[in-house]
Coordinates of C-alpha atoms in Angstrom, one line a residue:
X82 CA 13.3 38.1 121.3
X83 CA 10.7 40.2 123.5
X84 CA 8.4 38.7 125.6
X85 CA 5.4 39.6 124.6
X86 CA 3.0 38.1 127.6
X87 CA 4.9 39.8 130.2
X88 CA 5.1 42.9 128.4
X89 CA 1.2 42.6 128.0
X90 CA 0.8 41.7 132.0
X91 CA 2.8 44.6 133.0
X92 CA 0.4 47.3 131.2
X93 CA -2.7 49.0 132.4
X94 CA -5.7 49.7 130.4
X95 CA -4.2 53.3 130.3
X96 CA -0.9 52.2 129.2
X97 CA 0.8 53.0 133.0
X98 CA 3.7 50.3 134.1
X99 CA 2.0 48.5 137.2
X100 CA 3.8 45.8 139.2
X101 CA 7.7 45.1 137.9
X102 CA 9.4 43.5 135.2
X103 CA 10.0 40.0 135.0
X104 CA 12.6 38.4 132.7
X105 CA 12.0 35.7 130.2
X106 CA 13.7 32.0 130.2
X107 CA 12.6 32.1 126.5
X108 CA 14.7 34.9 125.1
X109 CA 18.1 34.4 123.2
X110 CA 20.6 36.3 121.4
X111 CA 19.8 37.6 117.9
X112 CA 22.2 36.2 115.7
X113 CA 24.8 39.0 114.5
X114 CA 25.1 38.8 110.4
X115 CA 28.6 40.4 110.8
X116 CA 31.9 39.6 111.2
X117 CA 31.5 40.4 115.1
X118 CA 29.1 37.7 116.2
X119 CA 31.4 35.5 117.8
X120 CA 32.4 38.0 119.9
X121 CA 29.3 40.0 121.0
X122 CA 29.1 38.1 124.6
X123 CA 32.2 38.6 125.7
X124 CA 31.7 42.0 127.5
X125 CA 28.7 41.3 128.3
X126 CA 27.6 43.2 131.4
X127 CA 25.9 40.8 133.8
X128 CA 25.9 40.2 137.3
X129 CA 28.9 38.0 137.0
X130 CA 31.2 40.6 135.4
X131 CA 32.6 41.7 138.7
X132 CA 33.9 38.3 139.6
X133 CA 35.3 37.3 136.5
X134 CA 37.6 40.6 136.3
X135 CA 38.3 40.2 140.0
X136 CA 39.5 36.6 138.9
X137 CA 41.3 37.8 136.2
X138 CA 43.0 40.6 138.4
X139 CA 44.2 38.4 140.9
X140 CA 45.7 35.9 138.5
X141 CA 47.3 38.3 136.9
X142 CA 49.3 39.0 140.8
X143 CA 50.0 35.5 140.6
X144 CA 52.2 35.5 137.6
X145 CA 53.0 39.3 137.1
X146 CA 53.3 40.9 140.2
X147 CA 51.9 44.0 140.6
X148 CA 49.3 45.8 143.1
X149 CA 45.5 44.6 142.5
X150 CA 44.6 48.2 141.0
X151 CA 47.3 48.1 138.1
X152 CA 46.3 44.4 137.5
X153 CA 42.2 45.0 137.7
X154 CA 42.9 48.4 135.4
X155 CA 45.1 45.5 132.9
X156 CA 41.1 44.0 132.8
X157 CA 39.0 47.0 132.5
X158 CA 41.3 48.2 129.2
X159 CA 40.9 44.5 127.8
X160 CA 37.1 45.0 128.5
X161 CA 36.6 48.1 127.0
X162 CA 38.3 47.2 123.7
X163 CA 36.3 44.2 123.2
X164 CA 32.7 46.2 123.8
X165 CA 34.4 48.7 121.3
X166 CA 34.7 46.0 118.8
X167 CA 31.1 44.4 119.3
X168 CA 28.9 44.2 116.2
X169 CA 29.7 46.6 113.4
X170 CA 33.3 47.7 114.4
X171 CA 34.9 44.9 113.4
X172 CA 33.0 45.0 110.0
X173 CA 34.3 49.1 109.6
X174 CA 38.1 47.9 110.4
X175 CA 37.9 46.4 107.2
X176 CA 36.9 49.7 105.3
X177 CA 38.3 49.8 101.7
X178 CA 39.4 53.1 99.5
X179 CA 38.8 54.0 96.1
X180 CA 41.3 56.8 94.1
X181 CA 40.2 58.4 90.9
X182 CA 43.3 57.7 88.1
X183 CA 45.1 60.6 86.0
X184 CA 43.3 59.5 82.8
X185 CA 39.8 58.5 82.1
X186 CA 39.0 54.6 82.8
X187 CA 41.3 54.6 85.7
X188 CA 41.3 53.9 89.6
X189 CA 43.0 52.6 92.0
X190 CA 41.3 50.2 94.5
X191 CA 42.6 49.6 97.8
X192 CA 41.3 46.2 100.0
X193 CA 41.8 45.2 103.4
X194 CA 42.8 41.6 103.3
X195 CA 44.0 39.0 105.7
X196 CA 47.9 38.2 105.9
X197 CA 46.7 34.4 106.6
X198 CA 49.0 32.6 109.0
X199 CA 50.8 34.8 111.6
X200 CA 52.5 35.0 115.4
X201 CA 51.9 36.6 117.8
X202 CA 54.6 36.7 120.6
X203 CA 53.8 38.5 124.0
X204 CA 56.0 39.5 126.9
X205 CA 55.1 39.0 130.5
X206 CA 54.8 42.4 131.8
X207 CA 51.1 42.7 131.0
X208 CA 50.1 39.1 130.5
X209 CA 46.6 39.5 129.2
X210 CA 46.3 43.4 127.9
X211 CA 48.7 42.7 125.3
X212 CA 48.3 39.0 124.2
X213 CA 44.5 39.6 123.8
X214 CA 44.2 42.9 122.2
X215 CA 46.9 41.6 119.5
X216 CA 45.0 38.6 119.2
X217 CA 41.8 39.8 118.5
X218 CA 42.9 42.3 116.2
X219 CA 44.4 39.5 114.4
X220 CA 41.4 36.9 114.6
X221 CA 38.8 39.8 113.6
X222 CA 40.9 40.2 110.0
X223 CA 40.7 36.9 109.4
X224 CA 44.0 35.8 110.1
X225 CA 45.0 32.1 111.5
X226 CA 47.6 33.3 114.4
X227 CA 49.7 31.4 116.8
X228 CA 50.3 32.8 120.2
X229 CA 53.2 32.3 122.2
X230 CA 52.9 34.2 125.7
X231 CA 55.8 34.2 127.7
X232 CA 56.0 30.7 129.8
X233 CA 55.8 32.7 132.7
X234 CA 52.8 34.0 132.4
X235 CA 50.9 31.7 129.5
X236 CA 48.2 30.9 132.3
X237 CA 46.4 34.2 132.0
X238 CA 45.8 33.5 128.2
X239 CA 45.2 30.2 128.9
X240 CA 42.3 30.9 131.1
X241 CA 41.3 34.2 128.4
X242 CA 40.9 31.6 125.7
X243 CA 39.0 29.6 127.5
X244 CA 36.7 32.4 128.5
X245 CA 36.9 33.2 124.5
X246 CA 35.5 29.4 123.5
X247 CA 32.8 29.8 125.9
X248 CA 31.9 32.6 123.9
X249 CA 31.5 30.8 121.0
X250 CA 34.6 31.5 119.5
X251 CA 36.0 28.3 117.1
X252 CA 38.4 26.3 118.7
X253 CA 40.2 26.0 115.3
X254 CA 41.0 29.8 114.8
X255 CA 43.9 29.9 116.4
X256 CA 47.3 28.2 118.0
X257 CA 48.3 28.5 121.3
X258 CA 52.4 27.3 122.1
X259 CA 53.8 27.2 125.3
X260 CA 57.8 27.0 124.7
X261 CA 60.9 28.6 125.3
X262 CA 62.2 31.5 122.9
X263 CA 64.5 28.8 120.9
X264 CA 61.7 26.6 120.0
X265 CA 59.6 29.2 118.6
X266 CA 62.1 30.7 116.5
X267 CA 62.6 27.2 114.9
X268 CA 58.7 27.3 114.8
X269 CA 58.7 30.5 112.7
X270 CA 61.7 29.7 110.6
X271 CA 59.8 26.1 109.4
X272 CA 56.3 27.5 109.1
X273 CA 57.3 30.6 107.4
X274 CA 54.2 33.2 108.8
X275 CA 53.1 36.1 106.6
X276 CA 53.7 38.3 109.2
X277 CA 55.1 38.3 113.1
X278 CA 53.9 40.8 115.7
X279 CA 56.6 41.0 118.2
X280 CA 56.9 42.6 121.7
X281 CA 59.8 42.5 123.9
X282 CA 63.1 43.4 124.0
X283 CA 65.3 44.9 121.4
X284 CA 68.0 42.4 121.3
X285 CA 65.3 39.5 120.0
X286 CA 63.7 42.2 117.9
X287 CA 66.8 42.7 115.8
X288 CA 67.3 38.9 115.8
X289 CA 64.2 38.4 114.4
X290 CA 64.4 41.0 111.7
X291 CA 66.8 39.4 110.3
X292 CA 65.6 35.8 110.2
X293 CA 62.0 36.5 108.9
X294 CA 63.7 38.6 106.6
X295 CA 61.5 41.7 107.5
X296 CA 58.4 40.4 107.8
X297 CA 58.3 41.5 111.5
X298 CA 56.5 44.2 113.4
X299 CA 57.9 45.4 116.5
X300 CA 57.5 47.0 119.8
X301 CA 60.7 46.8 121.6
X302 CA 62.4 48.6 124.0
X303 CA 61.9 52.1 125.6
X304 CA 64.0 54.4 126.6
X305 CA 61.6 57.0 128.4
X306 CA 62.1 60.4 129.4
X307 CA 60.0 63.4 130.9
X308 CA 60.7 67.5 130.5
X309 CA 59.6 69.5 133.7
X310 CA 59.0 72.7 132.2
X311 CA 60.1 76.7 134.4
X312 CA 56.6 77.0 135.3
X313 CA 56.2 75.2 138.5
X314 CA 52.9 74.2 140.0
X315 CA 50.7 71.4 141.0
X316 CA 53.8 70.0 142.8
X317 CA 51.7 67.3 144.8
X318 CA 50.4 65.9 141.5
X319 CA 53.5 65.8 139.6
X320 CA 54.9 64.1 141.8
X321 CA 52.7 61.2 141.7
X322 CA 52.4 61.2 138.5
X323 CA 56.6 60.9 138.3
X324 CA 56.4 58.3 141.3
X325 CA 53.5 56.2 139.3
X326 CA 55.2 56.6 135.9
X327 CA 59.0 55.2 137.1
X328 CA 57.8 52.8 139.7
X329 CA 54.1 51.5 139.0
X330 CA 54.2 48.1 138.2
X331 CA 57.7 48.1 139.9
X332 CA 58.8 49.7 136.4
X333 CA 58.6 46.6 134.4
X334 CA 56.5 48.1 131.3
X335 CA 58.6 49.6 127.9
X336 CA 56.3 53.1 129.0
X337 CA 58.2 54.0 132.2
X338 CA 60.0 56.9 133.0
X339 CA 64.0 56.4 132.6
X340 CA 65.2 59.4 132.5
X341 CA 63.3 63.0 134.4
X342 CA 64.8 66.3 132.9
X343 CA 64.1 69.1 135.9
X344 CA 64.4 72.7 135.3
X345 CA 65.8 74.1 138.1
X346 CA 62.8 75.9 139.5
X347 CA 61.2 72.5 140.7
X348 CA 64.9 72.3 143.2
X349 CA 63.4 74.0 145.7
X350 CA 59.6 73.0 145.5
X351 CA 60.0 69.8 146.9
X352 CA 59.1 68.0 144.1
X353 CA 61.8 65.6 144.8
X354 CA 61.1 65.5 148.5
X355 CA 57.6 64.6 147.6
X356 CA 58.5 61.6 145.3
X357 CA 60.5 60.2 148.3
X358 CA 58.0 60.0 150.0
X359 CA 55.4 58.7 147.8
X360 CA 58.4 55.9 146.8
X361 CA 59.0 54.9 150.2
X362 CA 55.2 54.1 150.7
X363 CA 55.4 51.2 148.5
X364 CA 55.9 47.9 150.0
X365 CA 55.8 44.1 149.0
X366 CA 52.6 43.2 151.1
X367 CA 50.5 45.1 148.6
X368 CA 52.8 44.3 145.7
X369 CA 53.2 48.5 145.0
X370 CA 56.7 47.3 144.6
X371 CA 57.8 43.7 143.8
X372 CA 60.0 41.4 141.9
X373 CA 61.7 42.5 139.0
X374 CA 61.7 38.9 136.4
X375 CA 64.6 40.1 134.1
X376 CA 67.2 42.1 136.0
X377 CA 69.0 40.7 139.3
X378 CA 69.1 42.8 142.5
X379 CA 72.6 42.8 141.9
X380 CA 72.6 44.0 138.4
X381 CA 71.0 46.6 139.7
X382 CA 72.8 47.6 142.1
X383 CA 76.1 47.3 139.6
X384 CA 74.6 49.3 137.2
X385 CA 73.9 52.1 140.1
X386 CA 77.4 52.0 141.2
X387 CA 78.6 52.8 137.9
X388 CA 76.3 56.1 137.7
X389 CA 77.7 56.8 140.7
X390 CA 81.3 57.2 139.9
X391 CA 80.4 60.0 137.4
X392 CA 81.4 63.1 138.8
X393 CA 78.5 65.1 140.7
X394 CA 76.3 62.0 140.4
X395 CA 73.9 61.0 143.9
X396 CA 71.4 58.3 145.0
X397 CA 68.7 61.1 145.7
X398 CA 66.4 57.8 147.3
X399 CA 66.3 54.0 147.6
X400 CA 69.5 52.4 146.0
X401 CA 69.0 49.6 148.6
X402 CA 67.7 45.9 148.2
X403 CA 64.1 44.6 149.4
X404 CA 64.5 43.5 153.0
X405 CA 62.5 40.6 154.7
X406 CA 61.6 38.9 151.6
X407 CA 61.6 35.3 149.6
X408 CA 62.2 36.6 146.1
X409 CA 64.2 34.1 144.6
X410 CA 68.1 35.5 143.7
X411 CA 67.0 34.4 139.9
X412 CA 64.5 37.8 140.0
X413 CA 65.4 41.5 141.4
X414 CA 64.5 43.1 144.8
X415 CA 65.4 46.6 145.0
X416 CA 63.6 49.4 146.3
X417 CA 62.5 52.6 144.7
X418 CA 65.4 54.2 143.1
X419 CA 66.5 57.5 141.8
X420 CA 69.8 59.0 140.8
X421 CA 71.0 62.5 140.3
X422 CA 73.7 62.7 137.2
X423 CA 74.4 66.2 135.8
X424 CA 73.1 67.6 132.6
X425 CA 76.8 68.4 131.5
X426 CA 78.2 64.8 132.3
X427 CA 75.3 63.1 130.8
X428 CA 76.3 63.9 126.9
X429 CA 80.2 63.1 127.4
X430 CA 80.7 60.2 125.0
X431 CA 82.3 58.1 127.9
X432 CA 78.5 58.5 130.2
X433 CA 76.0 58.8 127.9
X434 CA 75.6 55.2 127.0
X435 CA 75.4 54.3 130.3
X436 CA 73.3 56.7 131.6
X437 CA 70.6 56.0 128.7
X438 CA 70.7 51.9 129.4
X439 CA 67.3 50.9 130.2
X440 CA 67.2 49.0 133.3
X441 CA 63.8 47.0 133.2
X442 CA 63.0 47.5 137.1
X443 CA 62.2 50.1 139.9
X444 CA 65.0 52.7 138.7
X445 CA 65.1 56.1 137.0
X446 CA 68.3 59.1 136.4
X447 CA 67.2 62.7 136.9
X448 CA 68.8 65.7 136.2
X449 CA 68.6 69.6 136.6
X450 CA 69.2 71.8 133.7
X451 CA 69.2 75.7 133.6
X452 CA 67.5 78.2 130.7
X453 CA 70.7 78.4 129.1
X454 CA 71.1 74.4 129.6
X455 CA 67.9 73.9 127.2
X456 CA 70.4 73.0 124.0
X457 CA 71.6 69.8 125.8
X458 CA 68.5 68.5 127.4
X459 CA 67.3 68.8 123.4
X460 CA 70.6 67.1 122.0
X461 CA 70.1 64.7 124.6
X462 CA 66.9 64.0 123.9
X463 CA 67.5 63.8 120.0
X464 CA 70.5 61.1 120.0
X465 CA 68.4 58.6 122.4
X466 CA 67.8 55.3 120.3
X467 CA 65.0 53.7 122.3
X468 CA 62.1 56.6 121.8
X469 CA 58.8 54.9 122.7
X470 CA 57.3 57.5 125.1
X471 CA 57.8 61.1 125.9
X472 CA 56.3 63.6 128.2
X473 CA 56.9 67.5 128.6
X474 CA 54.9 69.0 131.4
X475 CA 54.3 72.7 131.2
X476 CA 51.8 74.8 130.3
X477 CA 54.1 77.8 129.2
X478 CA 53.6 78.2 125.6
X479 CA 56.9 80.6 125.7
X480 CA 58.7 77.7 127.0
X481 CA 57.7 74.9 124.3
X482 CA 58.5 77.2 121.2
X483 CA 61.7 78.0 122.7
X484 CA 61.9 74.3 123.1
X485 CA 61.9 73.3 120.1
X486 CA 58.6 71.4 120.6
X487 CA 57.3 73.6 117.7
X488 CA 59.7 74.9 116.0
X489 CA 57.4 73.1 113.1
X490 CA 55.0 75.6 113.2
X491 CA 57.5 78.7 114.1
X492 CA 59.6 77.5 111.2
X493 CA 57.0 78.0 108.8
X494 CA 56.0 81.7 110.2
X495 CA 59.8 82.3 109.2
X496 CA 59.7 81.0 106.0
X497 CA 56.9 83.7 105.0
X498 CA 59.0 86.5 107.1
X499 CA 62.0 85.7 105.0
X500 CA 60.0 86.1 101.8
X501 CA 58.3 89.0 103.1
X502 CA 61.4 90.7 103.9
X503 CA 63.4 89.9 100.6
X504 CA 59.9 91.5 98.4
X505 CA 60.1 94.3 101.1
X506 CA 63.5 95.0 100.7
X507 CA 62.7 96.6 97.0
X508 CA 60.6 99.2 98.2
X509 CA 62.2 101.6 100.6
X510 CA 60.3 104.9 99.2
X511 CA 57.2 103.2 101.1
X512 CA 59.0 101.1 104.0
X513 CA 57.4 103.7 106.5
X514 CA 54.4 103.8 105.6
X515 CA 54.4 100.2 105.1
X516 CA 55.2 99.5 108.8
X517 CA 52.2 101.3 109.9
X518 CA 50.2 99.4 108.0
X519 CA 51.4 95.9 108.9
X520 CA 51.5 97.1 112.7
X521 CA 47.7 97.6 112.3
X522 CA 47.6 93.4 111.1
X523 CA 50.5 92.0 112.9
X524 CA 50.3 94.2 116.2
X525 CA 54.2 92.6 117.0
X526 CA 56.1 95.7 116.7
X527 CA 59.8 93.8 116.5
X528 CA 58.3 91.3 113.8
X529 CA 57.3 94.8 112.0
X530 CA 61.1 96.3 112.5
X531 CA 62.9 93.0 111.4
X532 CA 61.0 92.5 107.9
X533 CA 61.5 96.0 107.6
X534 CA 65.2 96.3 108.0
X535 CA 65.7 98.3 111.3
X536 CA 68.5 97.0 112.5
X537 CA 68.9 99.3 115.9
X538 CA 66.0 98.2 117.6
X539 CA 62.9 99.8 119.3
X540 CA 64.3 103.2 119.6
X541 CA 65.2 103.6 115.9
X542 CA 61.7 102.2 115.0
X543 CA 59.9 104.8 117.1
X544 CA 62.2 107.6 115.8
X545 CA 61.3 106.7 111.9
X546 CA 57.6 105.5 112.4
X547 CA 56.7 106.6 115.5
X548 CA 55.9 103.2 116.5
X549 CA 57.0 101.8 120.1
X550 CA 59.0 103.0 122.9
X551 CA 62.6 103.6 123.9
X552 CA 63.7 99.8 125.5
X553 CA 66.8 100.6 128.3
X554 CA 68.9 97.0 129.4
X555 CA 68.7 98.0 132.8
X556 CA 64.0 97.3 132.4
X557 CA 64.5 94.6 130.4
X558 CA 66.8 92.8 133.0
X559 CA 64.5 93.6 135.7
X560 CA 61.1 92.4 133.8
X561 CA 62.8 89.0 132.5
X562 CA 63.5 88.3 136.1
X563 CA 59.7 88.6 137.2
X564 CA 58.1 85.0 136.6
X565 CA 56.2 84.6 133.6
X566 CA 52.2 84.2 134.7
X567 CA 50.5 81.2 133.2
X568 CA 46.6 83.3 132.7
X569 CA 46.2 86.8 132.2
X570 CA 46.3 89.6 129.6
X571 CA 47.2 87.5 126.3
X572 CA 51.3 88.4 125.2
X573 CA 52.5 89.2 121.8
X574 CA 56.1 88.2 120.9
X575 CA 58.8 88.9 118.9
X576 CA 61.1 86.1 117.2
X577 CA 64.0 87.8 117.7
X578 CA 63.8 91.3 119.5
X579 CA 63.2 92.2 123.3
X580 CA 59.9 94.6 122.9
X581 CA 57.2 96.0 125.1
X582 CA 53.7 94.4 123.8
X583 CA 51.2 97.3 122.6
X584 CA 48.9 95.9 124.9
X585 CA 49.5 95.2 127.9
X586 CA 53.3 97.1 128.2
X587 CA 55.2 93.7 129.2
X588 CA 58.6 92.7 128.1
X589 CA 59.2 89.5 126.6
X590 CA 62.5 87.9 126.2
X591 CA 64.4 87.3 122.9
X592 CA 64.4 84.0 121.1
X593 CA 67.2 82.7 119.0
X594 CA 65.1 79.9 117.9
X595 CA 68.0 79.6 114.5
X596 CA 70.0 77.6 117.1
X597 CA 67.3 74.6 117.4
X598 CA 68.2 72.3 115.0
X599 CA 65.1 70.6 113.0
X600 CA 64.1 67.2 114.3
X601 CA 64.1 64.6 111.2
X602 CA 61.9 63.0 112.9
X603 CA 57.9 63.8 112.7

């Protein structure tokens, strides 16, 4: 409510602001008709907000190692969902849909509604983003949920839930279980939930798909890989970008990079040089690298020794344990690891299993592959089973059609070629004449000689049309070995054919994009 007095005292007769503002002790909230009351206050900004996500931060550290900027940046994305949820957003979450019938009278309405009793079960890599943004999501449907957070890192929600009550949220809304994973899977098999929200590991994913009979939705495992593109620049950045993705967090999230496909113009950039370094500036006083809670030092190390007996395989850095430390022999301690594997021994059936194991700690395979090398960083991409996150880094459009990255899109442009071509193919009398007029639209002289039907290439094109230029081997070799700029004069290209562009005279090389095979997966 406004304070009317002091707003009174502060005025002029001229309506000027004289003196400062003073704050009430009479004013309170104004009760919040929707479904978001209870939770207006919780991201609240006030001058306590700094030490309650500084405490929050540094408890996190306690239980989930990890340096204080990852754990206070776990705090800030919690924060900044629940102000997004404030007020009406909760109310629009629940937004309903209405589709007219196929006959008068009829329509189908579609309602938002509560499962009812559900679980929630939380890993302990990110002890509070997770568990609360799950939670709330279930709590602002309407749902009655029980939370189980891993045991090693329950005190986070413990302390978030009591944050939560203070904030007026009913005590009664929800369960919160501290047990071991055998006791809660009895739990769910006696109380039957409508639904389970699962993250973790794939193993107790599939184990749980089966006993709740599908009434599961998952977030397992991640087997995470990243596409350097030809076009090399911004080495500095990439590389910390690579050293943050593997290693932030000591690699313990289901979103690291496993698995870095380099095209072989980053070999001599020092890209890899530059991610040494970067790794080798982590250290356990600042908890930039720190104890891995599911996967022994020497598991580790086994699994590394195994990568190494594949022929052409290196350590390119780290492959050591932690030294001077009190981890426990239970937990992991290894420093900042990468090894080199081949792209040709990766895909043998004998190597790729192993290579594409997901080792839930400070530890990542790269790999150099050539142009003509693309096919198998595609097939191994493809036949990975954990697909979770993905990156390609390039800013060469040439590069990601020829990828396969949108071969979507390309495909479709074929589709109307083909068409084109077979309506085309009826009417020689007028092909000539024809090709003028679609070079005027289309401007891509090879697109123009393939629908048409000339088969010999540029030269034949400019002998019957007079379109285009006579193409010799000898330029095109030379131009496909100048490095393709990134900004400039805009290209044109041909799907198939080697051609100058009309504009700017540069050659472009061919693309057999029939060889990509089409992902099934969207």
């Amino acid at each position: 409510m406004l304070d009317y007095v002091n707003l009174i005292s502060c005025l002029n007769y001229n309506g000027s602001v004289q003196g400062k503002w003073t704050t009430s002790a009479n004013w309170n909230w104004i009760v919040d008709p929707l479904n978001g009351e209870k939770f207006i206050k919780i991201a609240e900004v006030q001058g306590t907000e700094i030490k309650v996500s500084d405490f929050f931060a540094k408890l996190i550290q306690r239980v989930s190692p990890k340096s204080y900027q990852q754990a206070l940046a776990e705090v800030q994305v919690s924060q900044k969902f629940l102000e997004n949820f404030c007020g009406d957003q909760v109310r629009f979450l629940a937004r309903s849909f209405a589709i007219p019938g196929n006959h008068l009278g009829q329509m189908s309405n579609g309602y938002r509604w509560p499962y009812g009793p559900v679980a929630i079960i939380t890993p302990f890599n990110f002890p509070l983003e997770i568990s609360l943004l799950q939670l709330m999501g279930a709590l602002y449907m309407g749902n009655k949920p029980v939370l189980k957070v891993d045991s090693k890192v329950s005190i986070v929600m413990d302390q978030m839930l009591r944050l939560l009550h203070a904030c007026g949220l009913p005590a009664e809304d929800l369960d919160f279980i501290n047990s071991d994973g055998v006791t809660m899977n009895k739990l769910l098999l006696e109380a039957n939930p409508k639904m389970t929200l699962f993250t973790g590991s794939s193993r107790v994913a599939e184990k749980l798909a089966a006993d709740l009979k599908g009434r599961v939705k998952l977030e397992d495992a991640g087997f995470d890989w990243k596409i350097l593109g030809p076009d090399v620049q911004e080495v500095d950045y990439i590389a910390w970008v690579c050293d943050q993705d593997a290693y932030a967090c000591s690699g313990q999230k289901c979103s690291a990079q496993s698995v870095l496909f380099m095209h072989k113009n980053w070999s001599s950039s020092g890209l890899l040089e530059n991610m040494k370094k970067l790794s080798e500036r982590r250290k356990l006083e600042d908890l930039t690298i720190g104890p891995v809670l599911t996967v022994t030092t020497e598991a580790m190390m086994e699994h590394m020794n195994n990568l190494l007996k594949i022929p052409g395989s290196k350590v390119l850095f780290g492959g050591e344990p932690l030294e001077n430390h009190s981890i426990p022999k239970v937990y992991g301690a290894l420093k900042p690891t990468a090894v080199f594997v081949p792209i040709e021994e990766i895909l043998k059936s004998g190597n790729f299993e192993l290579v594409t194991k997901e080792i839930f700690g400070p530890f990542q395979v790269v790999t150099e592959y050539s142009e003509d090398q693309l096919d198998l960083v595609l097939e191994a991409c493809e036949i990975m089973n954990a697909h979770l996150t993905a990156a390609v880094v390039s800013n060469n459009p040439l590069f990601l059609q020829a990828s396969g990255f949108l071969l979507g899109w390309v495909s479709a442009f074929i589709f109307i070629f083909v068409i084109l071509k077979l309506v085309i193919s009826v009417m020689k009398p007028v092909r000539c004449r024809l090709a003028l007029s679609l070079k005027k639209y289309l401007g891509d002289l090879s697109t123009v000689q393939h629908m048409l039907g000339f088969e010999q290439g540029p030269r034949a094109l400019h002998k019957t049309t007079g379109l285009g230029q006579p193409v010799t081997r000898e330029v095109q070799a030379s131009e496909l070995r100048k490095p393709s700029k990134l900004s400039g004069l805009a290209t044109e290209r041909s799907y198939m054919t080697s051609v100058p562009c009309p504009r700017t005279g540069r050659f472009l090389p061919p693309l057999n994009l029939w060889r990509f095979p089409v992902s099934k997966e969207v």
